[in-house]
Amino acid sequence: MYRTTEQHDPIAIEDLYRGLDAEDTVNAVSVILKMRGETCDIDCLYCYEKRKEAPGGARIDAGQVRKLAKLFHGRSLAVELHGGEPLTAGREYVAEVLGELAAQPSVVRVSMQTNGVQLDEQWIDLFDAVYPGLQLGISLDGDEAGNAWRVGYDGQPVYPRAATALRLLAERGRSVGVIAAVTPAILGRAEAVLDHLASFEAVNAVSFVPCFDTSVKKATAAPGRHRPESRDLQQEAIGTDGPAWAITPDQYTGFVLAASTHWIHAGHFARMKLEPTVSTIRRLRGLDTGFCHFSDLKCDHVFTLYPNNRLGSCDELPWPQAQLSRPGRDLEDQAGVIAAQRRLPLLNQGKDLIGRCTTCDYQSVCGGGCIATRWRYDKAGDQDAYCDHRIRMIDGIAALLAQPAHPGGAWCHTLRHRTRTPNTMRDLDAFLARWNRADTDPPPVRLHTSEHGNINTLGAPGIHEADDLDPAHPQWQDAIEPGIRPLVDAVTRSWNLLTYDSCQGHRYTGLDMEPAERRVGILPRDRTEYAQVAAALCRTVSKTAPLLPDAVDVILGRADLQCETSGRTVPVLDLALCPAPSHDWTAYFAALDRATHLLAAGLKAVRPGEDTGCACPLPISAHRPGVAVVAS
């Protein structure tokens, strides 16, 4: 039995952006403690915290931590010590804060993000004594060349001191994550940068974050009368088109895909987590992730606490627009926090921006992305650039997941991830075993045809069970709806492939049902065949699409098919003819048969495995020796 449909139905905005609920005792909130506000002992040119130009110098103390636990009474807290640079608070203050966090039962996780410049044996001794479970993160943009924008106030590089800290952490048996900013200094060098970070024994996770800073037009104000050398460097880096450290969403996508490919082929995945790759994979697999860019626990569940009790939403949002409370006007409980959130224009704007995601075919994986980034791109009138980057990243990682030994598929712009839920077959292994085996004794199957042309076990319109047949079955031709037979024949006879699904498309005139598109689903025998077929489909569609009637588009999709008996999933490929934008279903069905015959002829003119890749251009790095692009 086979069941399938496609994910086109809109979802509620609450499924993408969950508001804070005072009665929720299950989901933790994340709280970022800005130990010294924006105060830092180095002066990275791209620092977003210093751009807030909030007064520094004060320290968060243990009393603020106690108030925080009281404010979120009954809810778990995940706390991160942050900055600026948290170690500039000094050992006494950090020890007091860590001690108070250790004493609070509601605190379930504590981490610290540091530049590592001050990190030494004494600091590690303090962590071991006061909060042994403290998770450490180091800010480091890859190798020495990649850290060009991370400098001291004297304009000199800080990379050597951060590298020393990583080696010390390894000696002390500590594992740490690295946050690396993606700037032009590492573009085109994803493999070398990832190898360099992996060379540090202590590093077990890397998160590549983009410098989407093209909107930055002025240098950060210099503190005091003396203008440090670093601010002169920053001023020189800012031009009319933005700062020299900024990258575009498209550049970030290319970097992430190159890094993900190398992460797999170099074997780094065995000991090192990579973001945003891992979160994308988890969402593709239908699993949850703690990364808010892919989760429904977004800005309403992320808080930033500054010295002097200034409480705000996520620290990536602009300040003071993200501020929820002010000195002398403390919030008393979660009800007060929720009321402040609902009054905050910035958060309401963020929820409005996520509204367009409710009808997006990628929302089940993407999760809406980063609200702060979406807000900036929307303000610049270019939100599509951010959405396009997320879609391309998901498509590329879906390809790597389906054909890891053939990474060229990650660069294909023709095949798209298309969620199909449900997409199941009763017994996948039995179906594969009997396909085209003439010596089997096939049982009769139930074939009934609806008045709208649907062939299934019930003879009813819509999505229903259909028995699984192979070409050797005597009822094979009877089971294939007439309109889709040219494409099924091309796939099964000319390409010698397995099909797991087909539909000729249905108007459903007179019914309260959305019309169905014409499609055929392909079940590759293994991942090598999958890569060959994916590349051949791309070549076919690239040549054939311009010849199709204007009312019809051809769509190639990647999906997963689940076996109901064993529970395992396998990657499949879907070929569909869909209504083109600005054309209605009437025009589509009028042109559908002609489009079908043109596409079937295009399929017969190509053979999987005859060429080494698809029709899409590969980046230069994908041609390097030792990397198989697709199976030949």
PDB file of N, CA, C and O in Angstrom, residues 321-351:
ATOM      1  N   GLN A 321      15.397  49.433  21.099  1.00  0.00           N
ATOM      2  CA  GLN A 321      14.070  48.982  20.664  1.00  0.00           C
ATOM      3  C   GLN A 321      13.672  47.642  21.272  1.00  0.00           C
ATOM      4  O   GLN A 321      12.496  47.344  21.409  1.00  0.00           O
ATOM      5  N   ALA A 322      14.680  46.806  21.627  1.00  0.00           N
ATOM      6  CA  ALA A 322      14.398  45.482  22.183  1.00  0.00           C
ATOM      7  C   ALA A 322      14.286  45.489  23.701  1.00  0.00           C
ATOM      8  O   ALA A 322      14.110  44.433  24.323  1.00  0.00           O
ATOM      9  N   GLN A 323      14.380  46.651  24.323  1.00  0.00           N
ATOM     10  CA  GLN A 323      14.383  46.733  25.779  1.00  0.00           C
ATOM     11  C   GLN A 323      12.982  46.517  26.347  1.00  0.00           C
ATOM     12  O   GLN A 323      12.010  47.124  25.904  1.00  0.00           O
ATOM     13  N   LEU A 324      12.889  45.647  27.373  1.00  0.00           N
ATOM     14  CA  LEU A 324      11.614  45.332  28.008  1.00  0.00           C
ATOM     15  C   LEU A 324      11.428  46.057  29.331  1.00  0.00           C
ATOM     16  O   LEU A 324      10.303  46.329  29.749  1.00  0.00           O
ATOM     17  N   SER A 325      12.522  46.329  30.048  1.00  0.00           N
ATOM     18  CA  SER A 325      12.422  47.029  31.330  1.00  0.00           C
ATOM     19  C   SER A 325      13.578  48.002  31.454  1.00  0.00           C
ATOM     20  O   SER A 325      14.589  47.883  30.765  1.00  0.00           O
ATOM     21  N   ARG A 326      13.432  48.940  32.376  1.00  0.00           N
ATOM     22  CA  ARG A 326      14.445  49.972  32.594  1.00  0.00           C
ATOM     23  C   ARG A 326      14.826  50.011  34.059  1.00  0.00           C
ATOM     24  O   ARG A 326      14.060  49.550  34.916  1.00  0.00           O
ATOM     25  N   PRO A 327      15.986  50.572  34.388  1.00  0.00           N
ATOM     26  CA  PRO A 327      16.381  50.687  35.799  1.00  0.00           C
ATOM     27  C   PRO A 327      15.293  51.380  36.606  1.00  0.00           C
ATOM     28  O   PRO A 327      14.730  52.397  36.189  1.00  0.00           O
ATOM     29  N   GLY A 328      14.989  50.809  37.765  1.00  0.00           N
ATOM     30  CA  GLY A 328      13.974  51.389  38.635  1.00  0.00           C
ATOM     31  C   GLY A 328      12.560  50.972  38.284  1.00  0.00           C
ATOM     32  O   GLY A 328      11.611  51.317  39.000  1.00  0.00           O
ATOM     33  N   ARG A 329      12.390  50.235  37.200  1.00  0.00           N
ATOM     34  CA  ARG A 329      11.049  49.785  36.780  1.00  0.00           C
ATOM     35  C   ARG A 329      11.110  48.296  36.480  1.00  0.00           C
ATOM     36  O   ARG A 329      10.822  47.840  35.377  1.00  0.00           O
ATOM     37  N   ASP A 330      11.480  47.514  37.489  1.00  0.00           N
ATOM     38  CA  ASP A 330      11.670  46.082  37.318  1.00  0.00           C
ATOM     39  C   ASP A 330      10.341  45.382  37.026  1.00  0.00           C
ATOM     40  O   ASP A 330       9.277  45.768  37.546  1.00  0.00           O
ATOM     41  N   LEU A 331      10.402  44.335  36.209  1.00  0.00           N
ATOM     42  CA  LEU A 331       9.254  43.474  35.986  1.00  0.00           C
ATOM     43  C   LEU A 331       9.129  42.515  37.165  1.00  0.00           C
ATOM     44  O   LEU A 331      10.131  42.044  37.714  1.00  0.00           O
ATOM     45  N   GLU A 332       7.908  42.204  37.561  1.00  0.00           N
ATOM     46  CA  GLU A 332       7.688  41.430  38.787  1.00  0.00           C
ATOM     47  C   GLU A 332       7.579  39.931  38.533  1.00  0.00           C
ATOM     48  O   GLU A 332       7.989  39.130  39.359  1.00  0.00           O
ATOM     49  N   ASP A 333       6.994  39.538  37.410  1.00  0.00           N
ATOM     50  CA  ASP A 333       6.763  38.124  37.143  1.00  0.00           C
ATOM     51  C   ASP A 333       6.613  37.914  35.635  1.00  0.00           C
ATOM     52  O   ASP A 333       6.721  38.857  34.843  1.00  0.00           O
ATOM     53  N   GLN A 334       6.361  36.647  35.244  1.00  0.00           N
ATOM     54  CA  GLN A 334       6.249  36.348  33.823  1.00  0.00           C
ATOM     55  C   GLN A 334       5.060  37.051  33.177  1.00  0.00           C
ATOM     56  O   GLN A 334       5.117  37.400  31.990  1.00  0.00           O
ATOM     57  N   ALA A 335       4.000  37.269  33.944  1.00  0.00           N
ATOM     58  CA  ALA A 335       2.860  38.001  33.393  1.00  0.00           C
ATOM     59  C   ALA A 335       3.287  39.405  32.987  1.00  0.00           C
ATOM     60  O   ALA A 335       2.864  39.925  31.937  1.00  0.00           O
ATOM     61  N   GLY A 336       4.143  40.026  33.793  1.00  0.00           N
ATOM     62  CA  GLY A 336       4.662  41.344  33.452  1.00  0.00           C
ATOM     63  C   GLY A 336       5.565  41.302  32.238  1.00  0.00           C
ATOM     64  O   GLY A 336       5.554  42.228  31.404  1.00  0.00           O
ATOM     65  N   VAL A 337       6.359  40.225  32.121  1.00  0.00           N
ATOM     66  CA  VAL A 337       7.231  40.056  30.951  1.00  0.00           C
ATOM     67  C   VAL A 337       6.384  39.927  29.686  1.00  0.00           C
ATOM     68  O   VAL A 337       6.664  40.558  28.656  1.00  0.00           O
ATOM     69  N   ILE A 338       5.343  39.095  29.758  1.00  0.00           N
ATOM     70  CA  ILE A 338       4.479  38.882  28.598  1.00  0.00           C
ATOM     71  C   ILE A 338       3.803  40.178  28.184  1.00  0.00           C
ATOM     72  O   ILE A 338       3.718  40.510  26.986  1.00  0.00           O
ATOM     73  N   ALA A 339       3.323  40.958  29.174  1.00  0.00           N
ATOM     74  CA  ALA A 339       2.690  42.238  28.857  1.00  0.00           C
ATOM     75  C   ALA A 339       3.672  43.186  28.181  1.00  0.00           C
ATOM     76  O   ALA A 339       3.325  43.888  27.218  1.00  0.00           O
ATOM     77  N   ALA A 340       4.932  43.193  28.667  1.00  0.00           N
ATOM     78  CA  ALA A 340       5.957  44.053  28.062  1.00  0.00           C
ATOM     79  C   ALA A 340       6.274  43.606  26.641  1.00  0.00           C
ATOM     80  O   ALA A 340       6.474  44.434  25.745  1.00  0.00           O
ATOM     81  N   GLN A 341       6.312  42.291  26.416  1.00  0.00           N
ATOM     82  CA  GLN A 341       6.561  41.777  25.067  1.00  0.00           C
ATOM     83  C   GLN A 341       5.452  42.208  24.106  1.00  0.00           C
ATOM     84  O   GLN A 341       5.725  42.608  22.972  1.00  0.00           O
ATOM     85  N   ARG A 342       4.223  42.139  24.570  1.00  0.00           N
ATOM     86  CA  ARG A 342       3.096  42.474  23.690  1.00  0.00           C
ATOM     87  C   ARG A 342       3.045  43.966  23.379  1.00  0.00           C
ATOM     88  O   ARG A 342       2.475  44.363  22.363  1.00  0.00           O
ATOM     89  N   ARG A 343       3.642  44.773  24.260  1.00  0.00           N
ATOM     90  CA  ARG A 343       3.675  46.217  24.007  1.00  0.00           C
ATOM     91  C   ARG A 343       4.824  46.618  23.101  1.00  0.00           C
ATOM     92  O   ARG A 343       4.842  47.727  22.572  1.00  0.00           O
ATOM     93  N   LEU A 344       5.800  45.724  22.930  1.00  0.00           N
ATOM     94  CA  LEU A 344       7.024  46.089  22.235  1.00  0.00           C
ATOM     95  C   LEU A 344       6.805  46.069  20.718  1.00  0.00           C
ATOM     96  O   LEU A 344       6.585  45.007  20.127  1.00  0.00           O
ATOM     97  N   PRO A 345       6.878  47.199  20.044  1.00  0.00           N
ATOM     98  CA  PRO A 345       6.648  47.230  18.585  1.00  0.00           C
ATOM     99  C   PRO A 345       7.589  46.303  17.824  1.00  0.00           C
ATOM    100  O   PRO A 345       7.186  45.670  16.834  1.00  0.00           O
ATOM    101  N   LEU A 346       8.850  46.219  18.267  1.00  0.00           N
ATOM    102  CA  LEU A 346       9.834  45.427  17.539  1.00  0.00           C
ATOM    103  C   LEU A 346       9.436  43.954  17.485  1.00  0.00           C
ATOM    104  O   LEU A 346       9.535  43.304  16.435  1.00  0.00           O
ATOM    105  N   LEU A 347       8.976  43.397  18.624  1.00  0.00           N
ATOM    106  CA  LEU A 347       8.573  41.998  18.638  1.00  0.00           C
ATOM    107  C   LEU A 347       7.307  41.783  17.812  1.00  0.00           C
ATOM    108  O   LEU A 347       7.170  40.760  17.130  1.00  0.00           O
ATOM    109  N   ASN A 348       6.395  42.727  17.847  1.00  0.00           N
ATOM    110  CA  ASN A 348       5.189  42.600  17.024  1.00  0.00           C
ATOM    111  C   ASN A 348       5.528  42.643  15.542  1.00  0.00           C
ATOM    112  O   ASN A 348       4.927  41.922  14.734  1.00  0.00           O
ATOM    113  N   GLN A 349       6.503  43.474  15.181  1.00  0.00           N
ATOM    114  CA  GLN A 349       6.951  43.505  13.790  1.00  0.00           C
ATOM    115  C   GLN A 349       7.567  42.167  13.387  1.00  0.00           C
ATOM    116  O   GLN A 349       7.367  41.684  12.265  1.00  0.00           O
ATOM    117  N   GLY A 350       8.330  41.566  14.308  1.00  0.00           N
ATOM    118  CA  GLY A 350       8.936  40.274  14.029  1.00  0.00           C
ATOM    119  C   GLY A 350       7.904  39.190  13.781  1.00  0.00           C
ATOM    120  O   GLY A 350       8.046  38.367  12.866  1.00  0.00           O
ATOM    121  N   LYS A 351       6.839  39.187  14.592  1.00  0.00           N
ATOM    122  CA  LYS A 351       5.771  38.210  14.385  1.00  0.00           C
ATOM    123  C   LYS A 351       5.082  38.433  13.043  1.00  0.00           C
ATOM    124  O   LYS A 351       4.722  37.477  12.352  1.00  0.00           O
TER     125      LYS A 351
END
